[in-house]
mmCIF file of C-alpha atoms in Angstrom:
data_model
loop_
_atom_site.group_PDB
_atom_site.id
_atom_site.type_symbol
_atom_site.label_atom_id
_atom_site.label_comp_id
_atom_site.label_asym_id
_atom_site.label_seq_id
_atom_site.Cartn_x
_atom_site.Cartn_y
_atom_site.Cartn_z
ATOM 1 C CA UNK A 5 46.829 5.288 -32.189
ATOM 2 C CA UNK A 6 47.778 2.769 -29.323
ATOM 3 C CA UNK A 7 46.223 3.522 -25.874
ATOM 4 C CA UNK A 8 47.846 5.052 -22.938
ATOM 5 C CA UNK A 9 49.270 2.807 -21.036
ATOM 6 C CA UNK A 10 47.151 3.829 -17.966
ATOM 7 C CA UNK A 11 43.700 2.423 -19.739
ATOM 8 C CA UNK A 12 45.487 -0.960 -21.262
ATOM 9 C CA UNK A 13 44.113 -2.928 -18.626
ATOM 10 C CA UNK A 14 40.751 -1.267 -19.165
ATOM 11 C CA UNK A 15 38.147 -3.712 -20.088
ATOM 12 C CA UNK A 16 36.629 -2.856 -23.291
ATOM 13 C CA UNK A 17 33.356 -1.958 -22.661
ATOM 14 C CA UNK A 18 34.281 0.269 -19.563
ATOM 15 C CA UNK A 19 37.234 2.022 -22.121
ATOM 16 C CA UNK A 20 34.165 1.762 -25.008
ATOM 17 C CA UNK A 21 32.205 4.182 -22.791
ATOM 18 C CA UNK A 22 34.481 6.199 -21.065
ATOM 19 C CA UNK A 23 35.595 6.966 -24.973
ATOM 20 C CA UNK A 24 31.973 7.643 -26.388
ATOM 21 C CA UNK A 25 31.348 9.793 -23.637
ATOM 22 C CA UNK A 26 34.615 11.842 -23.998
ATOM 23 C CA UNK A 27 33.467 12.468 -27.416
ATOM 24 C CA UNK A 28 30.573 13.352 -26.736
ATOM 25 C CA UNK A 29 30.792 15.714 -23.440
ATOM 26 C CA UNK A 30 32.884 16.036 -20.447
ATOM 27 C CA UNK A 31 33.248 13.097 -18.446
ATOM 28 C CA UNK A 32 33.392 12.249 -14.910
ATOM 29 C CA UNK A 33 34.873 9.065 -13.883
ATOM 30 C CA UNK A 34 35.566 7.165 -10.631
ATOM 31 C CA UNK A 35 38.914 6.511 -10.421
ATOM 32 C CA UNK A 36 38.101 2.644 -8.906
ATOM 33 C CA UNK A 37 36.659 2.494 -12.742
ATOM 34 C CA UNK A 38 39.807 2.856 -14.269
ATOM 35 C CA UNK A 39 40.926 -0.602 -13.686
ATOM 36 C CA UNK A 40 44.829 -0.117 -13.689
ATOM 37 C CA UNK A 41 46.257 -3.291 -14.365
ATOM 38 C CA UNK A 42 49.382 -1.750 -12.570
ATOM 39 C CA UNK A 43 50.867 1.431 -11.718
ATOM 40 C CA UNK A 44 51.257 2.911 -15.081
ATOM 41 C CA UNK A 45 54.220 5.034 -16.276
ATOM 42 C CA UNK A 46 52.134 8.542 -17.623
ATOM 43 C CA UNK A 47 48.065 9.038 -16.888
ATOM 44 C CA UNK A 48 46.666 11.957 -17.853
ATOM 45 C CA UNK A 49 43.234 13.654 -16.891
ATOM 46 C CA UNK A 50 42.189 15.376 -19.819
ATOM 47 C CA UNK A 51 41.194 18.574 -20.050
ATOM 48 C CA UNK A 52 37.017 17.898 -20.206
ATOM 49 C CA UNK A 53 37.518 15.498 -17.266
ATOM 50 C CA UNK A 54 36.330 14.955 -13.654
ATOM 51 C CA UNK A 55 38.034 12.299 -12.004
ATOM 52 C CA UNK A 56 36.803 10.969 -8.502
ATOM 53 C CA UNK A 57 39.667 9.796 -6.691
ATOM 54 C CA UNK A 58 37.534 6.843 -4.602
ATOM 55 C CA UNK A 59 40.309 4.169 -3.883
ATOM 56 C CA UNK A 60 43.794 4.477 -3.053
ATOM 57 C CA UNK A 61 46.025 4.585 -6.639
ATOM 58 C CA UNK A 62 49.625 4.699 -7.382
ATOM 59 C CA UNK A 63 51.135 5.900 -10.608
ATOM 60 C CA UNK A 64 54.485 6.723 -11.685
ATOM 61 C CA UNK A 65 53.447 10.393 -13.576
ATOM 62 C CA UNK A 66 50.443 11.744 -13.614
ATOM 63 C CA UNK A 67 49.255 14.962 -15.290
ATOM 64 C CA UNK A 68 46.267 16.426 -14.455
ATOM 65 C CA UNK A 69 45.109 19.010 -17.342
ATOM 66 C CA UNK A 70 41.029 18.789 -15.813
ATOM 67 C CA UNK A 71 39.827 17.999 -12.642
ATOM 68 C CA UNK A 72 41.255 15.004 -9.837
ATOM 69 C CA UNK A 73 38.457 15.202 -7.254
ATOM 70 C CA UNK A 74 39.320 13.838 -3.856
ATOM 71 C CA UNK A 75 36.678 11.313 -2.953
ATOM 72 C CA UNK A 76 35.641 13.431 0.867
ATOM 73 C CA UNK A 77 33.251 10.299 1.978
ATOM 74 C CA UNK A 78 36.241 7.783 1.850
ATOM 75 C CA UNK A 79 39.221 7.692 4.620
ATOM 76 C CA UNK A 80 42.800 6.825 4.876
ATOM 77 C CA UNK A 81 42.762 7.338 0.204
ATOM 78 C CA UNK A 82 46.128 7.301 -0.879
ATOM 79 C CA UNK A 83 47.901 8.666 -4.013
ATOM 80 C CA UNK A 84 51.512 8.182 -5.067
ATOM 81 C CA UNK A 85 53.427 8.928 -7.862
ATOM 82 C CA UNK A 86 56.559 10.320 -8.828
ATOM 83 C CA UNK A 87 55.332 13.225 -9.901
ATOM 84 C CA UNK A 88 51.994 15.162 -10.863
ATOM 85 C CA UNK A 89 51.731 17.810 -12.676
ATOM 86 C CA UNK A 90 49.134 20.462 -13.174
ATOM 87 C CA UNK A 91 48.507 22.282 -16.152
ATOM 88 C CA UNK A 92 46.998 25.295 -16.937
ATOM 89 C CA UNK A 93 43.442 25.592 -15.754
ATOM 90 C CA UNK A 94 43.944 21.851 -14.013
ATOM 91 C CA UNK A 95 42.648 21.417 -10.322
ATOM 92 C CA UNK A 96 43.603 18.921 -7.456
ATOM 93 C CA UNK A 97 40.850 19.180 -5.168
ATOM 94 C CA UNK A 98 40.921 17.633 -2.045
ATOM 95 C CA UNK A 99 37.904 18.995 0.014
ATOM 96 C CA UNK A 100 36.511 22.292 -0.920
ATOM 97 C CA UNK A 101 34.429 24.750 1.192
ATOM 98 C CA UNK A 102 30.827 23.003 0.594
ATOM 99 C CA UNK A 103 32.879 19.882 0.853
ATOM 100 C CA UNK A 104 35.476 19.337 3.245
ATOM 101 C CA UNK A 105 37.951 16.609 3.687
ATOM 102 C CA UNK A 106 37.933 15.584 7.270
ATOM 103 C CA UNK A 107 39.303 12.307 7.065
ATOM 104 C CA UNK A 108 42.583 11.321 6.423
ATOM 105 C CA UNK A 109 44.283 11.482 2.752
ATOM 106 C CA UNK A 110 47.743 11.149 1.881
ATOM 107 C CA UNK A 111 49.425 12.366 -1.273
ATOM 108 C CA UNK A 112 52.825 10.324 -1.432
ATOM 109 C CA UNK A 113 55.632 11.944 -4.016
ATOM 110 C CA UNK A 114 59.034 9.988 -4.345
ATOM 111 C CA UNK A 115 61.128 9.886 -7.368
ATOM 112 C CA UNK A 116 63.893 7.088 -8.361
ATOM 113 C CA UNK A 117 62.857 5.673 -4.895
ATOM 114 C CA UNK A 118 63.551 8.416 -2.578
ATOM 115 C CA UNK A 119 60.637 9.592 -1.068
ATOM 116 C CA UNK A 120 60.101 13.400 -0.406
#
């Protein structure tokens, strides 16, 4: 099947391993690893995954069905997108008890344009 459009900018032996290790085991993955070639209409954090959020990133949808970790060392990360979604048994963490977030992070939703 053709790749999500999130991971065709990937280069291929960064999407190689990212895709031998999701076969093998869960995966956790810096977002800055990703490589989006540009803001991407659907990404998806599958269910086995732990995604760092360590740079700023803007997507269009984004569905998060394992585990978007907010990156508490880094300030002033952004994420937009139109719209993210959680699924069952998905978590957006940003900061937790043993791991704060005391610097700043902005989560940016607009859809069509209009910002909320």
């Amino acid at each position: 099947p053709p790749l999500p459009q999130c991971l065709a900018g990937m280069p291929a032996r960064v999407l190689k391993c990212l895709l031998l290790a999701a076969a093998a085991q869960a995966v956790e993955v810096a977002w800055s690893a990703v490589q989006l070639a540009s803001p991407c209409s659907d990404c998806t954090i599958p269910a086995s995954d732990t995604w760092i959020l360590d740079t700023s990133a803007t997507v269009q949808n984004l569905t998060i069905a394992g585990i978007l970790r907010w990156d508490t060392t880094q300030d002033s990360l952004e994420l937009s997108a139109d719209y993210i979604f959680l699924e069952r048994g998905g978590r957006f963490e940003i900061g937790t008890d043993q791991h704060p977030m005391l610097l700043r992070a902005t989560v940016r939703l607009s859809t069509a344009g209009a910002a909320h």
